[in-house]
PDB file of C-alpha atoms and ligand atoms in Angstrom:
ATOM      1  CA  MET A  41     122.112 102.018 121.565  1.00 50.00           C
ATOM      2  CA  SER A  42     125.457 102.876 120.087  1.00 69.00           C
ATOM      3  CA  GLU A  43     125.477 102.967 116.440  1.00 83.00           C
ATOM      4  CA  GLN A  44     126.795 100.352 114.284  1.00 96.00           C
ATOM      5  CA  LEU A  45     130.038 100.806 113.047  1.00 97.00           C
ATOM      6  CA  VAL A  46     129.825  98.707 109.741  1.00 98.00           C
ATOM      7  CA  LEU A  47     126.215  97.843 108.291  1.00 98.00           C
ATOM      8  CA  THR A  48     125.203  95.158 106.161  1.00 98.00           C
ATOM      9  CA  ARG A  49     123.044  95.264 103.246  1.00 98.00           C
ATOM     10  CA  ILE A  50     121.863  92.316 100.817  1.00 98.00           C
ATOM     11  CA  GLU A  51     121.040  93.157  97.263  1.00 97.00           C
ATOM     12  CA  GLY A  52     120.347  89.920  95.465  1.00 97.00           C
ATOM     13  CA  ALA A  53     123.467  87.942  96.034  1.00 97.00           C
ATOM     14  CA  VAL A  54     125.512  90.870  96.762  1.00 98.00           C
ATOM     15  CA  GLY A  55     126.582  91.803 100.683  1.00 98.00           C
ATOM     16  CA  VAL A  56     127.439  95.598 101.198  1.00 98.00           C
ATOM     17  CA  LEU A  57     129.364  96.428 103.954  1.00 98.00           C
ATOM     18  CA  THR A  58     129.346 100.120 104.642  1.00 98.00           C
ATOM     19  CA  LEU A  59     131.823 101.529 107.338  1.00 98.00           C
ATOM     20  CA  ASN A  60     129.803 104.257 109.239  1.00 98.00           C
ATOM     21  CA  ARG A  61     132.002 106.159 111.089  1.00 97.00           C
ATOM     22  CA  PRO A  62     131.193 109.399 109.327  1.00 97.00           C
ATOM     23  CA  LYS A  63     131.898 112.347 111.860  1.00 97.00           C
ATOM     24  CA  VAL A  64     135.468 110.885 111.855  1.00 97.00           C
ATOM     25  CA  LEU A  65     135.655 110.234 108.216  1.00 98.00           C
ATOM     26  CA  ASN A  66     135.333 106.489 109.426  1.00 98.00           C
ATOM     27  CA  ALA A  67     138.604 106.195 111.062  1.00 97.00           C
ATOM     28  CA  LEU A  68     139.517 102.853 111.706  1.00 95.00           C
ATOM     29  CA  SER A  69     139.723 101.900 115.221  1.00 91.00           C
ATOM     30  CA  ASN A  70     139.627  98.225 116.885  1.00 88.00           C
ATOM     31  CA  GLU A  71     136.116  98.305 117.156  1.00 92.00           C
ATOM     32  CA  VAL A  72     135.450  99.029 113.171  1.00 94.00           C
ATOM     33  CA  MET A  73     137.756  96.312 112.738  1.00 93.00           C
ATOM     34  CA  GLN A  74     136.489  93.521 114.655  1.00 92.00           C
ATOM     35  CA  ALA A  75     132.981  94.513 113.558  1.00 96.00           C
ATOM     36  CA  LEU A  76     134.327  94.478 109.699  1.00 97.00           C
ATOM     37  CA  SER A  77     136.053  91.358 110.114  1.00 96.00           C
ATOM     38  CA  GLU A  78     132.573  89.590 111.881  1.00 96.00           C
ATOM     39  CA  ALA A  79     130.756  91.141 109.079  1.00 98.00           C
ATOM     40  CA  LEU A  80     132.756  89.840 106.420  1.00 98.00           C
ATOM     41  CA  LEU A  81     132.801  86.405 108.016  1.00 97.00           C
ATOM     42  CA  ALA A  82     129.061  86.243 107.895  1.00 98.00           C
ATOM     43  CA  LEU A  83     129.182  87.123 103.954  1.00 98.00           C
ATOM     44  CA  GLU A  84     131.743  84.439 103.366  1.00 97.00           C
ATOM     45  CA  ASN A  85     129.977  81.659 105.244  1.00 97.00           C
ATOM     46  CA  ASN A  86     126.508  82.786 103.311  1.00 97.00           C
ATOM     47  CA  GLU A  87     125.624  80.463 100.975  1.00 95.00           C
ATOM     48  CA  ASN A  88     123.286  82.889  98.864  1.00 96.00           C
ATOM     49  CA  ILE A  89     126.033  85.737  98.542  1.00 97.00           C
ATOM     50  CA  GLY A  90     128.849  85.359  96.060  1.00 97.00           C
ATOM     51  CA  ALA A  91     130.160  88.891  95.945  1.00 98.00           C
ATOM     52  CA  ILE A  92     130.900  91.651  98.668  1.00 98.00           C
ATOM     53  CA  VAL A  93     130.959  95.428  98.401  1.00 98.00           C
ATOM     54  CA  LEU A  94     133.040  97.201 100.701  1.00 98.00           C
ATOM     55  CA  THR A  95     132.138 101.074 100.799  1.00 98.00           C
ATOM     56  CA  GLY A  96     132.220 104.170 103.236  1.00 98.00           C
ATOM     57  CA  ASN A  97     130.192 107.777 102.187  1.00 98.00           C
ATOM     58  CA  GLU A  98     130.749 110.248  99.772  1.00 98.00           C
ATOM     59  CA  LYS A  99     133.360 112.022 101.962  1.00 98.00           C
ATOM     60  CA  ALA A 100     135.504 109.297 103.280  1.00 98.00           C
ATOM     61  CA  PHE A 101     135.980 105.551 102.513  1.00 98.00           C
ATOM     62  CA  ALA A 102     138.149 106.049 105.444  1.00 98.00           C
ATOM     63  CA  ALA A 103     140.697 108.677 106.435  1.00 98.00           C
ATOM     64  CA  GLY A 104     143.034 105.964 108.221  1.00 96.00           C
ATOM     65  CA  ALA A 105     143.504 104.231 111.247  1.00 94.00           C
ATOM     66  CA  ASP A 106     142.179 105.932 114.534  1.00 93.00           C
ATOM     67  CA  ILE A 107     144.945 108.540 115.227  1.00 95.00           C
ATOM     68  CA  ALA A 108     143.252 109.426 118.680  1.00 93.00           C
ATOM     69  CA  ALA A 109     143.319 106.097 119.603  1.00 89.00           C
ATOM     70  CA  MET A 110     146.953 105.391 118.508  1.00 90.00           C
ATOM     71  CA  LYS A 111     148.716 108.365 119.546  1.00 91.00           C
ATOM     72  CA  ASP A 112     150.170 107.354 123.214  1.00 92.00           C
ATOM     73  CA  TRP A 113     150.411 103.764 122.470  1.00 89.00           C
ATOM     74  CA  SER A 114     154.011 102.761 123.331  1.00 91.00           C
ATOM     75  CA  TYR A 115     156.338 100.231 121.460  1.00 90.00           C
ATOM     76  CA  THR A 116     155.610  97.350 123.704  1.00 90.00           C
ATOM     77  CA  ASP A 117     151.911  98.272 124.169  1.00 85.00           C
ATOM     78  CA  VAL A 118     151.776  97.816 119.872  1.00 84.00           C
ATOM     79  CA  TYR A 119     154.419  94.995 120.092  1.00 83.00           C
ATOM     80  CA  LYS A 120     152.546  92.896 122.585  1.00 81.00           C
ATOM     81  CA  SER A 121     149.272  92.966 120.875  1.00 75.00           C
ATOM     82  CA  ASN A 122     150.456  92.472 117.221  1.00 71.00           C
ATOM     83  CA  TYR A 123     148.376  96.074 116.891  1.00 69.00           C
ATOM     84  CA  ILE A 124     145.355  94.319 116.179  1.00 61.00           C
ATOM     85  CA  GLY A 125     146.928  92.367 113.014  1.00 64.00           C
ATOM     86  CA  GLY A 126     144.344  89.539 113.730  1.00 75.00           C
ATOM     87  CA  TYR A 127     141.157  91.841 112.680  1.00 85.00           C
ATOM     88  CA  TRP A 128     142.643  93.921 110.032  1.00 87.00           C
ATOM     89  CA  GLU A 129     144.034  90.398 108.262  1.00 87.00           C
ATOM     90  CA  THR A 130     140.580  88.756 108.026  1.00 91.00           C
ATOM     91  CA  MET A 131     140.411  90.104 104.503  1.00 90.00           C
ATOM     92  CA  LYS A 132     143.485  88.524 103.385  1.00 87.00           C
ATOM     93  CA  ASN A 133     143.375  85.382 105.255  1.00 87.00           C
ATOM     94  CA  ALA A 134     139.975  84.506 105.243  1.00 93.00           C
ATOM     95  CA  ILE A 135     137.664  85.701 102.534  1.00 97.00           C
ATOM     96  CA  ARG A 136     137.587  83.917  99.518  1.00 97.00           C
ATOM     97  CA  LYS A 137     134.558  85.177  97.524  1.00 97.00           C
ATOM     98  CA  PRO A 138     135.518  88.398  95.617  1.00 98.00           C
ATOM     99  CA  VAL A 139     135.308  91.771  97.429  1.00 98.00           C
ATOM    100  CA  VAL A 140     135.190  95.282  95.280  1.00 98.00           C
ATOM    101  CA  ALA A 141     136.547  98.306  96.942  1.00 98.00           C
ATOM    102  CA  ALA A 142     133.796 101.135  96.253  1.00 98.00           C
ATOM    103  CA  VAL A 143     135.986 104.441  97.076  1.00 98.00           C
ATOM    104  CA  SER A 144     134.704 107.855  97.325  1.00 98.00           C
ATOM    105  CA  GLY A 145     136.384 110.443  98.847  1.00 98.00           C
ATOM    106  CA  TYR A 146     139.169 109.925 101.379  1.00 98.00           C
ATOM    107  CA  ALA A 147     140.950 106.542 101.289  1.00 98.00           C
ATOM    108  CA  LEU A 148     144.032 107.250 103.645  1.00 98.00           C
ATOM    109  CA  GLY A 149     146.765 105.552 105.649  1.00 98.00           C
ATOM    110  CA  GLY A 150     144.836 102.412 106.640  1.00 97.00           C
ATOM    111  CA  GLY A 151     142.055 103.494 104.460  1.00 98.00           C
ATOM    112  CA  CYS A 152     144.038 102.809 101.476  1.00 98.00           C
ATOM    113  CA  GLU A 153     145.665  99.571 102.551  1.00 97.00           C
ATOM    114  CA  LEU A 154     142.340  98.269 103.570  1.00 97.00           C
ATOM    115  CA  ALA A 155     141.302  99.330 100.013  1.00 98.00           C
ATOM    116  CA  MET A 156     143.978  97.548  98.468  1.00 97.00           C
ATOM    117  CA  MET A 157     143.417  94.648 100.404  1.00 96.00           C
ATOM    118  CA  CYS A 158     140.006  94.108  98.656  1.00 97.00           C
ATOM    119  CA  ASP A 159     140.217  92.357  94.875  1.00 97.00           C
ATOM    120  CA  PHE A 160     139.764  95.584  92.975  1.00 98.00           C
ATOM    121  CA  ILE A 161     138.946  99.004  93.523  1.00 98.00           C
ATOM    122  CA  ILE A 162     136.368 101.432  91.804  1.00 98.00           C
ATOM    123  CA  ALA A 163     136.984 104.835  92.378  1.00 98.00           C
ATOM    124  CA  ALA A 164     134.254 107.864  92.313  1.00 98.00           C
ATOM    125  CA  ASP A 165     135.412 110.750  90.637  1.00 98.00           C
ATOM    126  CA  ASN A 166     136.084 112.075  94.063  1.00 98.00           C
ATOM    127  CA  ALA A 167     138.492 109.669  95.634  1.00 98.00           C
ATOM    128  CA  LYS A 168     141.799 110.380  97.028  1.00 98.00           C
ATOM    129  CA  PHE A 169     144.392 108.087  98.263  1.00 98.00           C
ATOM    130  CA  GLY A 170     147.400 108.234 100.147  1.00 98.00           C
ATOM    131  CA  GLN A 171     149.871 107.007 102.658  1.00 98.00           C
ATOM    132  CA  PRO A 172     150.359 110.181 104.858  1.00 98.00           C
ATOM    133  CA  GLU A 173     151.547 108.124 107.606  1.00 98.00           C
ATOM    134  CA  ILE A 174     155.275 109.785 107.156  1.00 98.00           C
ATOM    135  CA  LYS A 175     153.381 113.387 108.369  1.00 98.00           C
ATOM    136  CA  LEU A 176     152.698 111.652 111.793  1.00 97.00           C
ATOM    137  CA  GLY A 177     156.025 110.208 112.372  1.00 97.00           C
ATOM    138  CA  THR A 178     155.529 106.920 111.494  1.00 96.00           C
ATOM    139  CA  ILE A 179     155.299 104.651 108.260  1.00 97.00           C
ATOM    140  CA  PRO A 180     152.383 102.700 106.806  1.00 97.00           C
ATOM    141  CA  GLY A 181     151.826  99.289 108.779  1.00 93.00           C
ATOM    142  CA  LEU A 182     149.484  97.322 107.120  1.00 93.00           C
ATOM    143  CA  GLY A 183     150.774  96.715 103.517  1.00 94.00           C
ATOM    144  CA  GLY A 184     150.892 100.605 102.378  1.00 97.00           C
ATOM    145  CA  THR A 185     154.782 100.142 101.243  1.00 98.00           C
ATOM    146  CA  GLN A 186     153.924  96.735 100.065  1.00 97.00           C
ATOM    147  CA  ARG A 187     150.774  96.560  97.977  1.00 97.00           C
ATOM    148  CA  LEU A 188     151.310 100.092  96.759  1.00 98.00           C
ATOM    149  CA  THR A 189     154.665  99.347  95.420  1.00 98.00           C
ATOM    150  CA  ARG A 190     153.428  96.067  93.515  1.00 96.00           C
ATOM    151  CA  ALA A 191     150.424  98.100  92.270  1.00 97.00           C
ATOM    152  CA  ILE A 192     151.803 101.243  91.254  1.00 98.00           C
ATOM    153  CA  GLY A 193     155.709 100.511  90.689  1.00 97.00           C
ATOM    154  CA  LYS A 194     158.574 101.908  92.819  1.00 98.00           C
ATOM    155  CA  SER A 195     158.807 105.332  92.001  1.00 98.00           C
ATOM    156  CA  LYS A 196     155.342 106.420  92.391  1.00 98.00           C
ATOM    157  CA  ALA A 197     154.979 104.362  95.534  1.00 98.00           C
ATOM    158  CA  MET A 198     158.190 105.960  96.824  1.00 98.00           C
ATOM    159  CA  ASP A 199     156.519 109.492  96.074  1.00 98.00           C
ATOM    160  CA  MET A 200     153.587 108.885  97.860  1.00 98.00           C
ATOM    161  CA  VAL A 201     154.773 107.173 100.814  1.00 98.00           C
ATOM    162  CA  LEU A 202     157.746 109.601 101.629  1.00 98.00           C
ATOM    163  CA  THR A 203     155.928 112.956 100.471  1.00 98.00           C
ATOM    164  CA  GLY A 204     152.715 111.641 102.289  1.00 98.00           C
ATOM    165  CA  ARG A 205     150.978 113.475  99.431  1.00 98.00           C
ATOM    166  CA  MET A 206     147.328 112.262  97.800  1.00 98.00           C
ATOM    167  CA  MET A 207     146.738 110.944  94.359  1.00 98.00           C
ATOM    168  CA  ASP A 208     143.458 111.835  92.867  1.00 98.00           C
ATOM    169  CA  ALA A 209     141.151 109.338  90.886  1.00 98.00           C
ATOM    170  CA  GLN A 210     142.376 110.062  87.725  1.00 98.00           C
ATOM    171  CA  GLU A 211     146.032 109.334  88.806  1.00 98.00           C
ATOM    172  CA  ALA A 212     145.065 106.484  90.430  1.00 98.00           C
ATOM    173  CA  GLU A 213     143.913 105.165  87.763  1.00 98.00           C
ATOM    174  CA  LYS A 214     146.387 105.672  85.552  1.00 98.00           C
ATOM    175  CA  ALA A 215     148.848 104.456  87.894  1.00 98.00           C
ATOM    176  CA  GLY A 216     147.027 101.188  88.191  1.00 98.00           C
ATOM    177  CA  LEU A 217     145.750 101.414  91.480  1.00 98.00           C
ATOM    178  CA  VAL A 218     142.048 101.420  90.369  1.00 98.00           C
ATOM    179  CA  SER A 219     140.612  99.144  88.086  1.00 98.00           C
ATOM    180  CA  ARG A 220     137.986 102.274  86.547  1.00 98.00           C
ATOM    181  CA  ILE A 221     136.825 105.531  87.753  1.00 98.00           C
ATOM    182  CA  LEU A 222     132.832 105.909  87.943  1.00 98.00           C
ATOM    183  CA  PRO A 223     130.762 109.290  88.601  1.00 98.00           C
ATOM    184  CA  LEU A 224     129.863 109.865  91.967  1.00 98.00           C
ATOM    185  CA  GLU A 225     125.972 110.218  91.237  1.00 97.00           C
ATOM    186  CA  ASN A 226     124.619 106.803  91.683  1.00 97.00           C
ATOM    187  CA  PHE A 227     128.447 105.258  92.383  1.00 98.00           C
ATOM    188  CA  LEU A 228     127.398 102.678  94.923  1.00 98.00           C
ATOM    189  CA  ASP A 229     124.418 101.309  92.879  1.00 98.00           C
ATOM    190  CA  GLU A 230     126.896 101.087  89.757  1.00 98.00           C
ATOM    191  CA  VAL A 231     129.460  99.432  91.357  1.00 98.00           C
ATOM    192  CA  VAL A 232     126.776  96.944  93.025  1.00 98.00           C
ATOM    193  CA  LYS A 233     125.597  96.205  89.660  1.00 98.00           C
ATOM    194  CA  VAL A 234     129.442  95.400  88.594  1.00 98.00           C
ATOM    195  CA  ALA A 235     129.337  93.316  91.703  1.00 98.00           C
ATOM    196  CA  GLN A 236     126.229  91.090  90.966  1.00 98.00           C
ATOM    197  CA  GLY A 237     127.702  90.600  87.503  1.00 97.00           C
ATOM    198  CA  ILE A 238     130.300  88.627  89.237  1.00 98.00           C
ATOM    199  CA  ALA A 239     128.104  87.250  91.385  1.00 98.00           C
ATOM    200  CA  SER A 240     125.953  85.578  88.819  1.00 97.00           C
ATOM    201  CA  LEU A 241     128.843  83.709  87.924  1.00 97.00           C
ATOM    202  CA  SER A 242     129.932  80.451  89.116  1.00 97.00           C
ATOM    203  CA  VAL A 243     130.697  81.117  92.618  1.00 96.00           C
ATOM    204  CA  PRO A 244     133.206  78.477  93.068  1.00 96.00           C
ATOM    205  CA  THR A 245     134.958  79.261  89.761  1.00 98.00           C
ATOM    206  CA  VAL A 246     135.193  82.931  90.214  1.00 98.00           C
ATOM    207  CA  MET A 247     136.889  82.012  93.746  1.00 97.00           C
ATOM    208  CA  MET A 248     139.703  80.368  91.776  1.00 97.00           C
ATOM    209  CA  ALA A 249     139.883  82.857  89.311  1.00 98.00           C
ATOM    210  CA  LYS A 250     140.817  84.972  92.529  1.00 97.00           C
ATOM    211  CA  GLN A 251     143.166  82.743  94.249  1.00 96.00           C
ATOM    212  CA  CYS A 252     144.959  82.396  90.769  1.00 97.00           C
ATOM    213  CA  VAL A 253     145.143  86.021  90.402  1.00 97.00           C
ATOM    214  CA  ASN A 254     146.470  86.418  93.860  1.00 95.00           C
ATOM    215  CA  THR A 255     148.923  83.530  93.122  1.00 96.00           C
ATOM    216  CA  ALA A 256     150.711  85.853  90.414  1.00 95.00           C
ATOM    217  CA  LEU A 257     152.106  87.845  93.143  1.00 91.00           C
ATOM    218  CA  GLU A 258     153.767  85.346  95.227  1.00 92.00           C
ATOM    219  CA  THR A 259     155.286  83.275  92.615  1.00 95.00           C
ATOM    220  CA  THR A 260     157.439  82.809  89.910  1.00 97.00           C
ATOM    221  CA  LEU A 261     155.935  82.913  86.621  1.00 97.00           C
ATOM    222  CA  GLU A 262     156.584  79.322  85.774  1.00 97.00           C
ATOM    223  CA  GLN A 263     154.721  78.390  89.514  1.00 97.00           C
ATOM    224  CA  GLY A 264     151.910  80.542  88.709  1.00 97.00           C
ATOM    225  CA  LEU A 265     151.424  79.393  85.404  1.00 97.00           C
ATOM    226  CA  GLN A 266     151.332  75.824  86.332  1.00 97.00           C
ATOM    227  CA  TYR A 267     149.175  76.660  89.192  1.00 97.00           C
ATOM    228  CA  GLU A 268     146.946  78.303  86.874  1.00 98.00           C
ATOM    229  CA  ARG A 269     147.014  74.930  84.639  1.00 97.00           C
ATOM    230  CA  ARG A 270     146.085  72.844  87.722  1.00 97.00           C
ATOM    231  CA  VAL A 271     143.220  75.125  88.526  1.00 98.00           C
ATOM    232  CA  PHE A 272     141.963  75.392  84.702  1.00 98.00           C
ATOM    233  CA  HIS A 273     141.885  71.467  84.565  1.00 97.00           C
ATOM    234  CA  ALA A 274     140.032  71.366  87.885  1.00 97.00           C
ATOM    235  CA  THR A 275     137.128  73.615  86.523  1.00 97.00           C
ATOM    236  CA  PHE A 276     136.223  70.856  83.991  1.00 97.00           C
ATOM    237  CA  ALA A 277     135.555  69.040  87.335  1.00 97.00           C
ATOM    238  CA  THR A 278     132.840  71.333  87.883  1.00 97.00           C
ATOM    239  CA  GLU A 279     129.143  71.390  86.488  1.00 97.00           C
ATOM    240  CA  ASP A 280     129.249  74.654  86.144  1.00 98.00           C
ATOM    241  CA  GLN A 281     131.719  74.427  83.438  1.00 98.00           C
ATOM    242  CA  LYS A 282     129.529  72.090  81.456  1.00 97.00           C
ATOM    243  CA  GLU A 283     126.726  74.499  82.051  1.00 97.00           C
ATOM    244  CA  GLY A 284     128.661  77.528  81.108  1.00 98.00           C
ATOM    245  CA  MET A 285     129.617  75.937  77.530  1.00 98.00           C
ATOM    246  CA  ALA A 286     126.524  74.526  76.697  1.00 98.00           C
ATOM    247  CA  ALA A 287     124.714  77.532  77.323  1.00 98.00           C
ATOM    248  CA  PHE A 288     127.117  79.423  74.667  1.00 98.00           C
ATOM    249  CA  ILE A 289     126.447  76.502  72.156  1.00 98.00           C
ATOM    250  CA  GLU A 290     122.589  76.506  72.750  1.00 98.00           C
ATOM    251  CA  LYS A 291     122.642  80.366  72.424  1.00 98.00           C
ATOM    252  CA  ARG A 292     121.062  80.707  75.791  1.00 97.00           C
ATOM    253  CA  PRO A 293     121.995  82.418  79.063  1.00 95.00           C
ATOM    254  CA  ALA A 294     123.867  80.327  81.222  1.00 96.00           C
ATOM    255  CA  ASN A 295     122.357  78.549  84.593  1.00 96.00           C
ATOM    256  CA  PHE A 296     125.085  78.577  87.066  1.00 97.00           C
ATOM    257  CA  LYS A 297     124.032  76.481  90.288  1.00 95.00           C
ATOM    258  CA  ASN A 298     127.788  76.855  91.980  1.00 94.00           C
ATOM    259  CA  MET A 299     128.438  73.000  91.797  1.00 93.00           C
TER     260      MET A 299
HETATM  261  N1  DAK B1079     141.794 109.059 113.143  1.00 97.05           N
HETATM  262  C1  DAK B1079     141.081 110.058 114.127  1.00 97.05           C
HETATM  263  N2  DAK B1079     140.255 110.992 113.258  1.00 97.05           N
HETATM  264  C2  DAK B1079     140.409 111.637 112.155  1.00 97.05           C
HETATM  265  C3  DAK B1079     140.963 110.663 111.407  1.00 97.05           C
HETATM  266  C4  DAK B1079     141.986 109.694 111.584  1.00 97.05           C
HETATM  267  N3  DAK B1079     142.729 109.248 110.889  1.00 97.05           N
HETATM  268  N4  DAK B1079     140.934 111.375 110.013  1.00 97.05           N
HETATM  269  C5  DAK B1079     139.961 112.424 110.212  1.00 97.05           C
HETATM  270  N5  DAK B1079     139.612 112.395 111.681  1.00 97.05           N
HETATM  271  C6  DAK B1079     138.904 113.263 112.346  1.00 97.05           C
HETATM  272  C7  DAK B1079     139.023 114.721 112.540  1.00 97.05           C
HETATM  273  O1  DAK B1079     140.155 114.529 113.926  1.00 97.05           O
HETATM  274  C8  DAK B1079     138.120 115.445 112.773  1.00 97.05           C
HETATM  275  O2  DAK B1079     137.616 115.252 114.186  1.00 97.05           O
HETATM  276  P1  DAK B1079     136.835 116.650 114.965  1.00 97.05           P
HETATM  277  O3  DAK B1079     137.935 117.287 115.125  1.00 97.05           O
HETATM  278  O4  DAK B1079     135.823 117.219 113.716  1.00 97.05           O
HETATM  279  O5  DAK B1079     136.499 116.005 116.095  1.00 97.05           O
HETATM  280  C9  DAK B1079     136.704 114.534 111.706  1.00 97.05           C
HETATM  281  O6  DAK B1079     137.340 113.450 111.567  1.00 97.05           O
HETATM  282  C10 DAK B1079     137.101 115.781 110.170  1.00 97.05           C
HETATM  283  O7  DAK B1079     138.372 115.667 109.771  1.00 97.05           O
HETATM  284  P2  DAK B1079     138.995 117.116 109.475  1.00 97.05           P
HETATM  285  O8  DAK B1079     137.920 118.228 110.438  1.00 97.05           O
HETATM  286  O9  DAK B1079     140.287 116.809 109.652  1.00 97.05           O
HETATM  287  O10 DAK B1079     138.296 117.189 107.943  1.00 97.05           O
HETATM  288  P3  DAK B1079     138.834 117.631 106.570  1.00 97.05           P
HETATM  289  O11 DAK B1079     138.002 117.582 105.546  1.00 97.05           O
HETATM  290  O12 DAK B1079     139.602 119.169 107.012  1.00 97.05           O
HETATM  291  O13 DAK B1079     140.208 117.076 106.311  1.00 97.05           O
HETATM  292  C11 DAK B1079     141.646 114.890 106.020  1.00 97.05           C
HETATM  293  C12 DAK B1079     140.136 115.468 105.937  1.00 97.05           C
HETATM  294  C13 DAK B1079     141.404 113.402 105.489  1.00 97.05           C
HETATM  295  C14 DAK B1079     142.437 115.335 104.859  1.00 97.05           C
HETATM  296  C15 DAK B1079     141.920 115.168 107.570  1.00 97.05           C
HETATM  297  O14 DAK B1079     141.497 114.613 108.349  1.00 97.05           O
HETATM  298  C16 DAK B1079     143.147 114.239 107.899  1.00 97.05           C
HETATM  299  O15 DAK B1079     144.565 114.211 107.196  1.00 97.05           O
HETATM  300  N6  DAK B1079     143.039 113.109 108.243  1.00 97.05           N
HETATM  301  C17 DAK B1079     144.255 111.819 108.830  1.00 97.05           C
HETATM  302  C18 DAK B1079     144.427 111.134 107.345  1.00 97.05           C
HETATM  303  C19 DAK B1079     145.830 110.169 108.012  1.00 97.05           C
HETATM  304  O16 DAK B1079     147.149 110.824 108.300  1.00 97.05           O
HETATM  305  N7  DAK B1079     145.646 109.268 107.824  1.00 97.05           N
HETATM  306  C20 DAK B1079     146.702 108.217 108.207  1.00 97.05           C
HETATM  307  C21 DAK B1079     146.443 107.558 109.734  1.00 97.05           C
HETATM  308  S1  DAK B1079     147.790 106.173 110.105  1.00 97.05           S
HETATM  309  C22 DAK B1079     147.896  98.650 111.165  1.00 97.05           C
HETATM  310  C23 DAK B1079     146.704  98.819 111.005  1.00 97.05           C
HETATM  311  C24 DAK B1079     146.572 100.623 110.238  1.00 97.05           C
HETATM  312  C25 DAK B1079     147.830 101.234 110.177  1.00 97.05           C
HETATM  313  C26 DAK B1079     148.898 100.797 110.546  1.00 97.05           C
HETATM  314  C27 DAK B1079     149.524  99.524 110.948  1.00 97.05           C
HETATM  315  N8  DAK B1079     148.347  97.389 111.503  1.00 97.05           N
HETATM  316  C28 DAK B1079     147.389  96.703 111.999  1.00 97.05           C
HETATM  317  C29 DAK B1079     149.779  96.969 111.723  1.00 97.05           C
HETATM  318  C30 DAK B1079     147.149 102.596 109.778  1.00 97.05           C
HETATM  319  C31 DAK B1079     147.691 103.793 110.268  1.00 97.05           C
HETATM  320  C32 DAK B1079     146.921 104.914 109.833  1.00 97.05           C
HETATM  321  O17 DAK B1079     146.024 104.919 108.971  1.00 97.05           O
END
């Protein structure tokens, strides 16, 4: 039986997805992306799951799209197939629950782009990020020039995209690409704890908060503020807002029902 390309593990209310092609540093083939897309959708549709962690292994989160698979494709091949756009974009188009990227080792090319599609990135202290496509005679094709620029600003994004160099975890944190760095030892367990903290909150409210933050990147400030205000008002229609505020007043832990 062929090995599973993406492993799913459930830890309480958290689904942990592990890219599983270690011999090629988790190079992202079409098959990997199809498996990832299906695994993400299964967790999205699982009522018991409140947050998702996406990870690789100690050496690589993912070293990019599969160069061996891509190298002989023609323009018409990639154009006609829209180069596997569907599977690659499940995260952006269909996943409303929070997804944390737990990056240890290399996150390069499509690997870095996949990490950036997640809601935030927690890096192990051995993580290395980069968009090295320029060295292959191409450019980032899945948001590397766009999401990286929004995350770290034009000057640093130009540096990364035009030189193809890597940045380590410290530089990535300083630049704002990653939210925090954790030691490699017990790395995944610690990230899962972060995700479990999120999953213990009101899942629909967490989803609303995620949508609001994402809206900040797509609209003017005024439109974003109005959208946020509407969603803030909407939280008052939830039982979880009543429970959260009552629990605070009664000095007890909240028991959210996701209602
Ligand atoms: N693809 C295929 N195989 C890869 C790979 C990759 N991206 N990265 C590594 N491997 C394979 C190596 O060929 C090697 O295989 P064997 O020789 O053992 O058979 C094995 O993994 C171990 O790699 P190394 O021997 O090279 O390991 P090292 O520790 O020496 O070096 C490295 C690690 C990460 C520095 C090096 O492997 C490396 O530079 N890898 C390539 C990184 C890279 O250039 N990545 C960008 C690829 S282009 C799009 C979607 C996605 C994309 C674009 C559009 N659309 C949907 C529109 C994305 C494009 C890319 O990501």
